[in-house]
Amino acid sequence: MSVTVHLSGHLKAFSSGELEIALPGEYKTVGDVLNSLWQRHLALRDRILTEHGDIRQHVNIYLGSKDIRRMDGLVTPLTSNEVHIFNAISGG
Amino acid sequence: MGKKGTLLLVGTAKGLFILRGKADSKDWTIDGPHFAGRAVYSAFYDGRAGRKDIWAGPVSWHFGAELLKSTDMGKTWDAPDEMRIKMPPATKKSLENIWQIAPGADNDTLYVGVAPAALFESKDAGNTWSLNRGLWNHPHRKQWTPGFGGLAVHTIVTDKKDPNDIKIAISTGGVYQSSDGGQKWKVTNTGVKAYFLPNQYPKFGQCVHKIASHPKKKNTFFLQNHHGVYRSRDGAETWEEIENGLPSNFGFGLTVTDNGSVFIVPLDSDGKRYTCDGKLRVYRSNDDGDTWKALTKGLPQKDAYEVILRDAVGSVGNEVYFGTKNGKLFGSPDNGDSWKMIQGSLPEICCVKSYAV
């Protein structure tokens, strides 16, 4: 199913200003969606994931309203067509 | 610095500020913050071979640390989609912060020191980078332990006349050096104390905060330790205490001016970590650390509880600059004899780098 990715405003510097990105196609997992997102905006990948492909500690990714860390992470099966990427509220 | 002006790269907890001016003037221009909201612990101006490159290593606590370059004095920044500095997959480590950007001996070599305790090198003026495998594969590495700021290669000292000579400092690991361009590394902490360990003079494991070379005496080096100020006369192989006249042997930053004066800013112990007695005093030695003199002219001497971090003390020629965690930036045009506050309300200052431009 087609998926829409919603980005935190902090990430627009890495997405050519786009904050809502529709990704037509068929996807099985959240990771598949993100791989498609990187095709559109490669700069997002290194800012959202570590060099080893893990979600950065202070980045949260939601499938619908559920945090994928509490599910199966990047291999969480796609059960919603809405993905949200936020920076955590950590900071100083 | 003659007719040249001074360029200051001031990294703070909330971005990089670029200042231009003359050391003895009141009027500095200030531009920033660049990378607003991101902490900048490392910056470097590369004026070699006709370049005018500013490098900086901002870290976003959300989106990671990256090495950025400007070729137009900060008007624009080149941030590649794929970050320049990445820990290779086999390391199973992720880049945490960039602590130091330093030139090699030739015109095109650059080094970057990072957390987690690794050294990266570029032989083409920063176009491509690779992990220094000799250091990464050092058998001591797995026994190095993080300090409060993480486990990092935070200091890189190179010899302009010898491209094979590289010295680094690691917290906590101590001083390591290579004489073959970084292929092999040996530990050289003899004489440096680690008071926080049962064996207080271990081969490695010291928390060395900063080392610097003497500009004219090839084998003379200075070291600010986590409690301890030291000198080496044998190329940073062995170290002797030089604490005569200091109010404390704790501190972070250290710099040596062109005429060989050594500058530190002692702090009151690792338990308190602020300037001794509420007085902001820079200490200078003109005799390689045999004696120290407090420098106070122009610096607050009452209720001044300041913290000066490891890369927040720097010099160019005989000008000296330092910044505090309270956001005050001071400069001396005359080798520390007098000081002026250049900025008083910057964010927490993480590094101060000065250049004649």
Tab-separated table of C-alpha atoms in Angstrom:
chain	number	residue	atom	x	y	z
A	1	MET	CA	0.000	0.000	0.000
A	2	SER	CA	1.075	3.582	-0.506
A	3	VAL	CA	2.564	5.084	2.604
A	4	THR	CA	2.932	8.642	3.820
A	5	VAL	CA	5.948	9.509	5.941
A	6	HIS	CA	5.624	12.494	8.264
A	7	LEU	CA	8.878	14.110	9.361
A	8	SER	CA	9.700	16.260	12.352
A	9	GLY	CA	10.451	19.833	11.301
A	10	HIS	CA	14.007	19.336	12.520
A	11	LEU	CA	14.585	17.021	9.585
A	12	LYS	CA	13.517	19.312	6.775
A	13	ALA	CA	17.115	20.385	6.196
A	14	PHE	CA	17.710	16.837	5.004
A	15	SER	CA	14.529	16.434	2.934
A	16	SER	CA	14.661	19.511	0.714
A	17	GLY	CA	12.040	21.046	2.984
A	18	GLU	CA	9.484	18.250	2.587
A	19	LEU	CA	7.760	17.213	5.784
A	20	GLU	CA	5.073	14.944	4.352
A	21	ILE	CA	6.269	12.485	1.788
A	22	ALA	CA	3.965	10.118	-0.075
A	23	LEU	CA	5.670	6.936	-1.150
A	24	PRO	CA	3.623	4.975	-3.679
A	25	GLY	CA	4.385	1.295	-3.823
A	26	GLU	CA	4.022	-1.982	-1.982
A	27	TYR	CA	5.884	-2.423	1.265
A	28	LYS	CA	6.041	-5.248	3.767
A	29	THR	CA	7.874	-3.604	6.643
A	30	VAL	CA	8.712	-0.212	8.075
A	31	GLY	CA	12.286	-0.821	6.951
A	32	ASP	CA	11.062	-1.222	3.375
A	33	VAL	CA	9.325	2.145	3.612
A	34	LEU	CA	12.471	3.777	4.925
A	35	ASN	CA	14.531	2.280	2.130
A	36	SER	CA	12.152	3.945	-0.276
A	37	LEU	CA	12.451	7.185	1.673
A	38	TRP	CA	16.228	7.092	1.296
A	39	GLN	CA	15.740	6.848	-2.468
A	40	ARG	CA	13.956	10.189	-2.309
A	41	HIS	CA	16.172	11.854	0.275
A	42	LEU	CA	19.423	10.014	0.913
A	43	ALA	CA	20.529	12.603	3.474
A	44	LEU	CA	17.821	11.419	5.845
A	45	ARG	CA	19.311	7.945	6.173
A	46	ASP	CA	22.510	8.855	8.045
A	47	ARG	CA	20.620	11.221	10.329
A	48	ILE	CA	17.901	8.746	11.294
A	49	LEU	CA	19.957	5.551	11.384
A	50	THR	CA	23.456	4.871	12.660
A	51	GLU	CA	26.123	3.646	10.281
A	52	HIS	CA	25.064	0.123	11.222
A	53	GLY	CA	21.426	0.604	10.304
A	54	ASP	CA	20.057	0.969	13.811
A	55	ILE	CA	17.572	3.681	14.725
A	56	ARG	CA	19.500	6.464	16.446
A	57	GLN	CA	18.985	6.531	20.200
A	58	HIS	CA	17.135	9.835	20.239
A	59	VAL	CA	15.004	9.293	17.142
A	60	ASN	CA	11.553	7.740	17.431
A	61	ILE	CA	9.668	6.117	14.583
A	62	TYR	CA	5.948	5.419	14.823
A	63	LEU	CA	3.821	3.193	12.654
A	64	GLY	CA	0.433	4.801	12.957
A	65	SER	CA	0.490	5.686	16.651
A	66	LYS	CA	2.774	2.879	17.807
A	67	ASP	CA	6.489	3.178	18.535
A	68	ILE	CA	8.214	0.551	16.413
A	69	ARG	CA	10.827	0.031	19.151
A	70	ARG	CA	8.009	-1.602	21.140
A	71	MET	CA	7.180	-3.764	18.162
A	72	ASP	CA	9.709	-5.393	15.867
A	73	GLY	CA	11.793	-2.358	15.018
A	74	LEU	CA	12.580	-1.883	11.365
A	75	VAL	CA	11.145	-5.296	10.468
A	76	THR	CA	7.772	-4.416	11.954
A	77	PRO	CA	5.123	-5.532	9.432
A	78	LEU	CA	3.328	-2.653	7.807
A	79	THR	CA	-0.139	-2.428	9.354
A	80	SER	CA	-0.710	1.275	8.762
A	81	ASN	CA	-0.021	3.607	5.878
A	82	GLU	CA	1.218	6.377	8.156
A	83	VAL	CA	4.820	6.541	9.406
A	84	HIS	CA	5.987	9.343	11.682
A	85	ILE	CA	9.616	10.183	12.417
A	86	PHE	CA	10.323	12.417	15.385
A	87	ASN	CA	13.337	13.562	17.296
A	88	ALA	CA	12.922	12.490	20.912
A	89	ILE	CA	12.234	15.189	23.465
A	90	SER	CA	15.705	14.735	24.947
A	91	GLY	CA	18.078	17.685	24.924
A	92	GLY	CA	19.848	20.222	27.058
B	1	MET	CA	50.009	39.193	13.868
B	2	GLY	CA	51.207	42.094	11.727
B	3	LYS	CA	48.706	43.292	9.167
B	4	LYS	CA	46.765	40.078	9.305
B	5	GLY	CA	43.610	39.844	11.294
B	6	THR	CA	42.627	37.068	13.606
B	7	LEU	CA	39.995	34.461	12.871
B	8	LEU	CA	38.379	32.796	15.857
B	9	LEU	CA	36.326	29.654	15.503
B	10	VAL	CA	34.341	29.347	18.695
B	11	GLY	CA	32.436	26.121	19.082
B	12	THR	CA	29.647	26.184	21.614
B	13	ALA	CA	26.957	23.889	22.930
B	14	LYS	CA	24.520	25.626	20.577
B	15	GLY	CA	26.539	26.152	17.436
B	16	LEU	CA	29.673	27.606	15.897
B	17	PHE	CA	30.499	31.313	15.993
B	18	ILE	CA	33.007	32.854	13.605
B	19	LEU	CA	34.724	36.002	14.820
B	20	ARG	CA	37.041	38.295	12.886
B	21	GLY	CA	39.079	41.103	14.334
B	22	LYS	CA	42.375	42.304	15.678
B	23	ALA	CA	43.608	41.012	18.968
B	24	ASP	CA	44.094	44.471	20.441
B	25	SER	CA	40.842	45.974	19.194
B	26	LYS	CA	37.420	46.184	20.809
B	27	ASP	CA	35.601	45.566	17.595
B	28	TRP	CA	35.194	41.978	16.559
B	29	THR	CA	32.658	40.890	14.002
B	30	ILE	CA	30.687	37.858	14.974
B	31	ASP	CA	28.797	35.518	12.695
B	32	GLY	CA	26.635	32.703	13.951
B	33	PRO	CA	25.452	30.489	15.340
B	34	HIS	CA	26.141	28.104	12.518
B	35	PHE	CA	24.422	24.720	13.002
B	36	ALA	CA	22.206	26.364	15.618
B	37	GLY	CA	21.308	24.028	18.409
B	38	ARG	CA	24.109	21.591	17.694
B	39	ALA	CA	27.189	21.327	19.912
B	40	VAL	CA	30.540	21.988	18.286
B	41	TYR	CA	33.555	20.527	20.048
B	42	SER	CA	35.923	20.735	17.077
B	43	ALA	CA	36.788	23.241	14.380
B	44	PHE	CA	39.751	23.933	12.165
B	45	TYR	CA	40.740	26.483	9.547
B	46	ASP	CA	42.780	25.009	6.726
B	47	GLY	CA	44.675	27.783	4.989
B	48	ARG	CA	47.259	25.482	3.464
B	49	ALA	CA	47.958	25.424	-0.269
B	50	GLY	CA	45.778	28.458	-0.894
B	51	ARG	CA	42.677	26.889	0.627
B	52	LYS	CA	40.286	28.777	2.879
B	53	ASP	CA	38.427	25.821	4.314
B	54	ILE	CA	36.647	25.913	7.630
B	55	TRP	CA	35.968	22.487	9.074
B	56	ALA	CA	33.641	21.844	11.968
B	57	GLY	CA	32.245	18.796	13.708
B	58	PRO	CA	28.764	19.644	14.999
B	59	VAL	CA	26.922	16.972	16.908
B	60	SER	CA	23.170	16.713	17.113
B	61	TRP	CA	22.163	14.594	20.050
B	62	HIS	CA	19.302	13.397	17.850
B	63	PHE	CA	20.784	13.061	14.403
B	64	GLY	CA	24.446	12.340	15.074
B	65	ALA	CA	27.835	13.957	14.574
B	66	GLU	CA	29.122	14.973	11.198
B	67	LEU	CA	32.116	16.661	9.667
B	68	LEU	CA	31.204	19.729	7.627
B	69	LYS	CA	33.228	22.058	5.438
B	70	SER	CA	32.840	25.623	4.245
B	71	THR	CA	34.938	27.081	1.452
B	72	ASP	CA	33.434	30.561	1.757
B	73	MET	CA	34.185	31.376	5.384
B	74	GLY	CA	30.914	30.044	6.676
B	75	LYS	CA	28.433	31.499	4.200
B	76	THR	CA	27.539	27.989	3.094
B	77	TRP	CA	28.385	24.534	4.415
B	78	ASP	CA	28.944	21.371	2.513
B	79	ALA	CA	27.039	18.610	4.300
B	80	PRO	CA	27.155	15.515	2.084
B	81	ASP	CA	24.100	13.285	2.083
B	82	GLU	CA	26.343	10.493	3.282
B	83	MET	CA	28.293	11.583	6.309
B	84	ARG	CA	32.037	11.884	5.808
B	85	ILE	CA	33.046	10.117	9.000
B	86	LYS	CA	31.518	6.733	9.709
B	87	MET	CA	32.689	3.880	11.844
B	88	PRO	CA	33.224	0.885	9.538
B	89	PRO	CA	30.788	-2.020	9.993
B	90	ALA	CA	33.432	-4.342	11.404
B	91	THR	CA	33.973	-2.016	14.363
B	92	LYS	CA	30.364	-2.462	15.461
B	93	LYS	CA	30.623	1.057	16.895
B	94	SER	CA	28.837	4.250	15.959
B	95	LEU	CA	30.313	7.706	15.743
B	96	GLU	CA	29.414	9.668	18.865
B	97	ASN	CA	31.277	12.948	18.562
B	98	ILE	CA	34.114	14.660	16.734
B	99	TRP	CA	36.623	16.016	19.195
B	100	GLN	CA	39.534	17.225	17.123
B	101	ILE	CA	40.368	18.265	13.566
B	102	ALA	CA	44.087	18.699	12.934
B	103	PRO	CA	46.464	19.129	10.011
B	104	GLY	CA	49.175	16.689	9.050
B	105	ALA	CA	52.679	17.715	8.085
B	106	ASP	CA	52.055	18.056	4.371
B	107	ASN	CA	49.527	20.304	2.671
B	108	ASP	CA	46.826	17.708	2.166
B	109	THR	CA	46.714	15.495	5.237
B	110	LEU	CA	44.021	15.976	7.837
B	111	TYR	CA	43.289	14.011	10.976
B	112	VAL	CA	40.092	13.756	12.953
B	113	GLY	CA	39.880	12.402	16.473
B	114	VAL	CA	36.528	11.025	17.555
B	115	ALA	CA	34.544	9.211	20.171
B	116	PRO	CA	34.623	6.194	20.329
B	117	ALA	CA	38.428	6.581	20.641
B	118	ALA	CA	39.352	6.427	16.985
B	119	LEU	CA	41.444	8.372	14.539
B	120	PHE	CA	40.432	9.104	10.971
B	121	GLU	CA	42.758	10.376	8.288
B	122	SER	CA	42.472	12.039	4.918
B	123	LYS	CA	45.336	12.342	2.474
B	124	ASP	CA	43.424	14.512	-0.002
B	125	ALA	CA	42.483	17.597	2.005
B	126	GLY	CA	39.324	16.039	3.344
B	127	ASN	CA	37.736	14.606	0.219
B	128	THR	CA	37.989	11.021	1.449
B	129	TRP	CA	38.496	9.619	4.918
B	130	SER	CA	39.514	6.325	6.413
B	131	LEU	CA	39.819	4.845	9.862
B	132	ASN	CA	43.361	4.522	11.173
B	133	ARG	CA	43.529	0.759	11.613
B	134	GLY	CA	46.777	0.751	13.530
B	135	LEU	CA	45.222	2.571	16.434
B	136	TRP	CA	41.876	0.831	16.186
B	137	ASN	CA	43.545	-2.562	16.346
B	138	HIS	CA	45.803	-1.602	19.238
B	139	PRO	CA	45.620	-4.326	21.909
B	140	HIS	CA	45.021	-1.729	24.630
B	141	ARG	CA	41.863	-0.383	23.024
B	142	LYS	CA	39.447	-2.733	24.688
B	143	GLN	CA	40.768	-1.697	28.086
B	144	TRP	CA	40.389	2.045	27.527
B	145	THR	CA	37.460	3.411	29.478
B	146	PRO	CA	35.239	6.447	28.966
B	147	GLY	CA	35.508	9.598	31.019
B	148	PHE	CA	32.705	12.072	31.559
B	149	GLY	CA	32.937	13.223	27.940
B	150	GLY	CA	32.984	9.713	26.524
B	151	LEU	CA	35.890	7.649	25.278
B	152	ALA	CA	37.638	9.808	22.738
B	153	VAL	CA	40.755	10.675	20.814
B	154	HIS	CA	40.550	14.347	21.673
B	155	THR	CA	44.040	15.632	20.962
B	156	ILE	CA	46.242	15.255	17.885
B	157	VAL	CA	49.728	16.760	17.748
B	158	THR	CA	51.681	16.524	14.514
B	159	ASP	CA	55.183	17.623	13.559
B	160	LYS	CA	55.351	19.953	10.557
B	161	LYS	CA	58.815	18.617	9.747
B	162	ASP	CA	58.072	14.926	10.121
B	163	PRO	CA	54.920	13.500	8.538
B	164	ASN	CA	55.459	10.181	10.285
B	165	ASP	CA	55.340	11.682	13.772
B	166	ILE	CA	51.829	11.709	15.272
B	167	LYS	CA	50.982	12.023	18.933
B	168	ILE	CA	47.513	11.692	20.354
B	169	ALA	CA	45.800	11.794	23.724
B	170	ILE	CA	42.899	9.589	24.729
B	171	SER	CA	40.579	9.906	27.695
B	172	THR	CA	41.040	7.512	29.267
B	173	GLY	CA	43.998	5.781	27.774
B	174	GLY	CA	46.645	8.475	27.837
B	175	VAL	CA	49.343	9.438	25.372
B	176	TYR	CA	50.066	7.271	22.353
B	177	GLN	CA	52.401	8.066	19.516
B	178	SER	CA	53.419	6.790	16.131
B	179	SER	CA	56.696	7.309	14.327
B	180	ASP	CA	55.631	5.613	11.100
B	181	GLY	CA	52.698	7.707	10.022
B	182	GLY	CA	50.139	5.900	12.109
B	183	GLN	CA	50.771	2.254	11.280
B	184	LYS	CA	52.013	1.335	14.727
B	185	TRP	CA	51.337	3.073	18.010
B	186	LYS	CA	53.145	2.902	21.315
B	187	VAL	CA	51.965	4.088	24.684
B	188	THR	CA	54.058	6.785	26.386
B	189	ASN	CA	52.579	7.642	29.763
B	190	THR	CA	55.636	7.054	31.929
B	191	GLY	CA	55.487	9.379	34.914
B	192	VAL	CA	51.848	10.396	34.412
B	193	LYS	CA	49.618	9.648	37.365
B	194	ALA	CA	46.180	8.048	37.363
B	195	TYR	CA	45.124	8.797	40.920
B	196	PHE	CA	41.737	7.184	40.329
B	197	LEU	CA	43.228	3.723	39.791
B	198	PRO	CA	44.635	1.290	42.366
B	199	ASN	CA	47.916	1.287	40.432
B	200	GLN	CA	48.480	5.007	40.154
B	201	TYR	CA	51.230	4.792	37.550
B	202	PRO	CA	49.894	2.278	35.044
B	203	LYS	CA	51.280	1.812	31.576
B	204	PHE	CA	48.031	3.176	30.189
B	205	GLY	CA	44.630	4.248	31.458
B	206	GLN	CA	45.536	7.818	32.393
B	207	CYS	CA	43.021	10.561	31.777
B	208	VAL	CA	45.221	12.975	29.861
B	209	HIS	CA	43.239	16.118	29.103
B	210	LYS	CA	45.534	17.892	26.652
B	211	ILE	CA	49.066	17.799	25.265
B	212	ALA	CA	50.922	20.426	23.242
B	213	SER	CA	54.347	20.746	21.701
B	214	HIS	CA	56.929	23.476	22.187
B	215	PRO	CA	57.215	25.506	18.970
B	216	LYS	CA	61.009	25.644	19.019
B	217	LYS	CA	62.217	22.704	21.112
B	218	LYS	CA	61.501	19.569	19.136
B	219	ASN	CA	61.406	17.136	22.025
B	220	THR	CA	59.654	19.324	24.593
B	221	PHE	CA	55.973	18.729	25.263
B	222	PHE	CA	53.489	19.779	27.927
B	223	LEU	CA	50.580	17.861	29.376
B	224	GLN	CA	47.524	18.799	31.419
B	225	ASN	CA	46.338	15.706	33.179
B	226	HIS	CA	43.286	14.833	35.226
B	227	HIS	CA	45.196	16.152	38.234
B	228	GLY	CA	48.753	16.779	37.168
B	229	VAL	CA	50.731	19.138	34.960
B	230	TYR	CA	53.714	17.615	33.212
B	231	ARG	CA	56.597	18.269	30.842
B	232	SER	CA	58.507	15.931	28.604
B	233	ARG	CA	62.017	16.592	27.353
B	234	ASP	CA	62.281	13.406	25.345
B	235	GLY	CA	59.586	13.601	22.719
B	236	ALA	CA	56.625	12.803	24.972
B	237	GLU	CA	58.171	9.479	26.007
B	238	THR	CA	58.488	10.247	29.732
B	239	TRP	CA	56.961	12.983	31.838
B	240	GLU	CA	57.892	14.996	34.928
B	241	GLU	CA	55.680	17.142	37.139
B	242	ILE	CA	55.809	20.923	36.697
B	243	GLU	CA	53.413	22.242	39.305
B	244	ASN	CA	55.539	24.728	41.239
B	245	GLY	CA	53.386	27.770	41.996
B	246	LEU	CA	50.083	26.460	40.710
B	247	PRO	CA	46.955	26.705	42.889
B	248	SER	CA	45.728	23.361	41.549
B	249	ASN	CA	47.015	20.711	39.210
B	250	PHE	CA	43.563	20.069	37.751
B	251	GLY	CA	42.397	21.600	34.511
B	252	PHE	CA	41.682	20.890	30.880
B	253	GLY	CA	43.018	23.335	28.315
B	254	LEU	CA	46.636	24.077	27.533
B	255	THR	CA	48.338	26.083	24.814
B	256	VAL	CA	51.859	27.177	23.922
B	257	THR	CA	52.466	30.452	22.122
B	258	ASP	CA	55.040	31.011	19.398
B	259	ASN	CA	57.616	32.297	21.841
B	260	GLY	CA	57.312	29.183	23.989
B	261	SER	CA	55.127	30.456	26.821
B	262	VAL	CA	52.847	27.795	28.241
B	263	PHE	CA	49.300	28.668	29.350
B	264	ILE	CA	46.853	26.735	31.499
B	265	VAL	CA	43.766	27.633	33.518
B	266	PRO	CA	43.778	25.608	36.757
B	267	LEU	CA	40.461	24.463	38.177
B	268	ASP	CA	39.734	23.522	41.746
B	269	SER	CA	39.916	19.720	41.710
B	270	ASP	CA	37.873	17.199	39.799
B	271	GLY	CA	35.244	17.349	42.523
B	272	LYS	CA	34.514	21.047	41.961
B	273	ARG	CA	35.824	21.821	38.483
B	274	TYR	CA	35.673	25.592	38.649
B	275	THR	CA	38.296	28.287	38.894
B	276	CYS	CA	40.159	28.316	42.190
B	277	ASP	CA	38.996	30.736	44.900
B	278	GLY	CA	36.401	32.309	42.602
B	279	LYS	CA	39.164	34.025	40.643
B	280	LEU	CA	39.658	33.654	36.925
B	281	ARG	CA	43.406	33.309	36.622
B	282	VAL	CA	45.389	32.120	33.655
B	283	TYR	CA	48.784	30.720	34.556
B	284	ARG	CA	51.789	31.240	32.321
B	285	SER	CA	55.219	29.714	32.384
B	286	ASN	CA	58.091	31.256	30.460
B	287	ASP	CA	60.571	28.617	31.554
B	288	ASP	CA	58.997	25.410	30.293
B	289	GLY	CA	57.023	24.933	33.481
B	290	ASP	CA	59.731	25.411	36.092
B	291	THR	CA	57.733	28.330	37.480
B	292	TRP	CA	54.246	29.706	36.882
B	293	LYS	CA	52.808	33.185	37.141
B	294	ALA	CA	49.157	34.098	37.644
B	295	LEU	CA	47.805	36.445	34.969
B	296	THR	CA	44.884	38.523	36.155
B	297	LYS	CA	44.864	41.882	34.363
B	298	GLY	CA	41.438	42.241	32.798
B	299	LEU	CA	40.080	39.016	34.290
B	300	PRO	CA	37.445	38.945	37.065
B	301	GLN	CA	38.958	38.242	40.461
B	302	LYS	CA	35.817	37.966	42.532
B	303	ASP	CA	32.905	35.548	42.348
B	304	ALA	CA	34.226	34.117	39.104
B	305	TYR	CA	33.317	30.446	39.018
B	306	GLU	CA	34.252	29.471	35.514
B	307	VAL	CA	34.968	26.184	33.785
B	308	ILE	CA	37.314	26.052	30.822
B	309	LEU	CA	37.139	22.920	28.699
B	310	ARG	CA	39.974	21.038	27.055
B	311	ASP	CA	39.898	22.718	23.659
B	312	ALA	CA	38.703	26.086	24.873
B	313	VAL	CA	42.226	27.495	25.273
B	314	GLY	CA	44.134	28.409	22.142
B	315	SER	CA	46.719	30.718	20.682
B	316	VAL	CA	48.042	32.128	17.460
B	317	GLY	CA	51.386	33.842	17.417
B	318	ASN	CA	51.535	35.376	20.853
B	319	GLU	CA	47.823	36.031	21.112
B	320	VAL	CA	45.949	33.831	23.562
B	321	TYR	CA	42.214	33.126	23.684
B	322	PHE	CA	39.978	31.104	25.919
B	323	GLY	CA	36.284	30.537	26.522
B	324	THR	CA	34.256	29.383	29.488
B	325	LYS	CA	31.252	27.197	30.039
B	326	ASN	CA	29.446	30.346	31.111
B	327	GLY	CA	29.883	31.679	27.592
B	328	LYS	CA	32.582	34.253	28.178
B	329	LEU	CA	35.272	34.628	25.542
B	330	PHE	CA	38.535	36.321	26.524
B	331	GLY	CA	41.544	37.349	24.485
B	332	SER	CA	45.035	38.603	25.159
B	333	PRO	CA	47.032	40.419	22.476
B	334	ASP	CA	50.251	40.422	24.484
B	335	ASN	CA	51.124	36.879	25.487
B	336	GLY	CA	48.799	36.954	28.465
B	337	ASP	CA	49.932	40.188	30.104
B	338	SER	CA	46.460	41.701	29.712
B	339	TRP	CA	43.018	40.362	28.819
B	340	LYS	CA	39.755	41.647	27.412
B	341	MET	CA	36.376	40.015	27.293
B	342	ILE	CA	35.393	39.698	23.632
B	343	GLN	CA	31.959	38.140	24.208
B	344	GLY	CA	30.129	37.688	27.478
B	345	SER	CA	26.979	35.744	26.755
B	346	LEU	CA	27.672	33.022	24.266
B	347	PRO	CA	26.375	29.529	24.917
B	348	GLU	CA	28.669	27.150	26.766
B	349	ILE	CA	32.011	27.335	24.958
B	350	CYS	CA	33.415	23.968	23.901
B	351	CYS	CA	36.372	24.979	21.733
B	352	VAL	CA	38.298	28.081	20.717
B	353	LYS	CA	40.533	27.945	17.660
B	354	SER	CA	42.528	30.961	16.480
B	355	TYR	CA	44.237	31.696	13.176
B	356	ALA	CA	46.038	34.570	11.469
B	357	VAL	CA	44.073	35.172	8.303
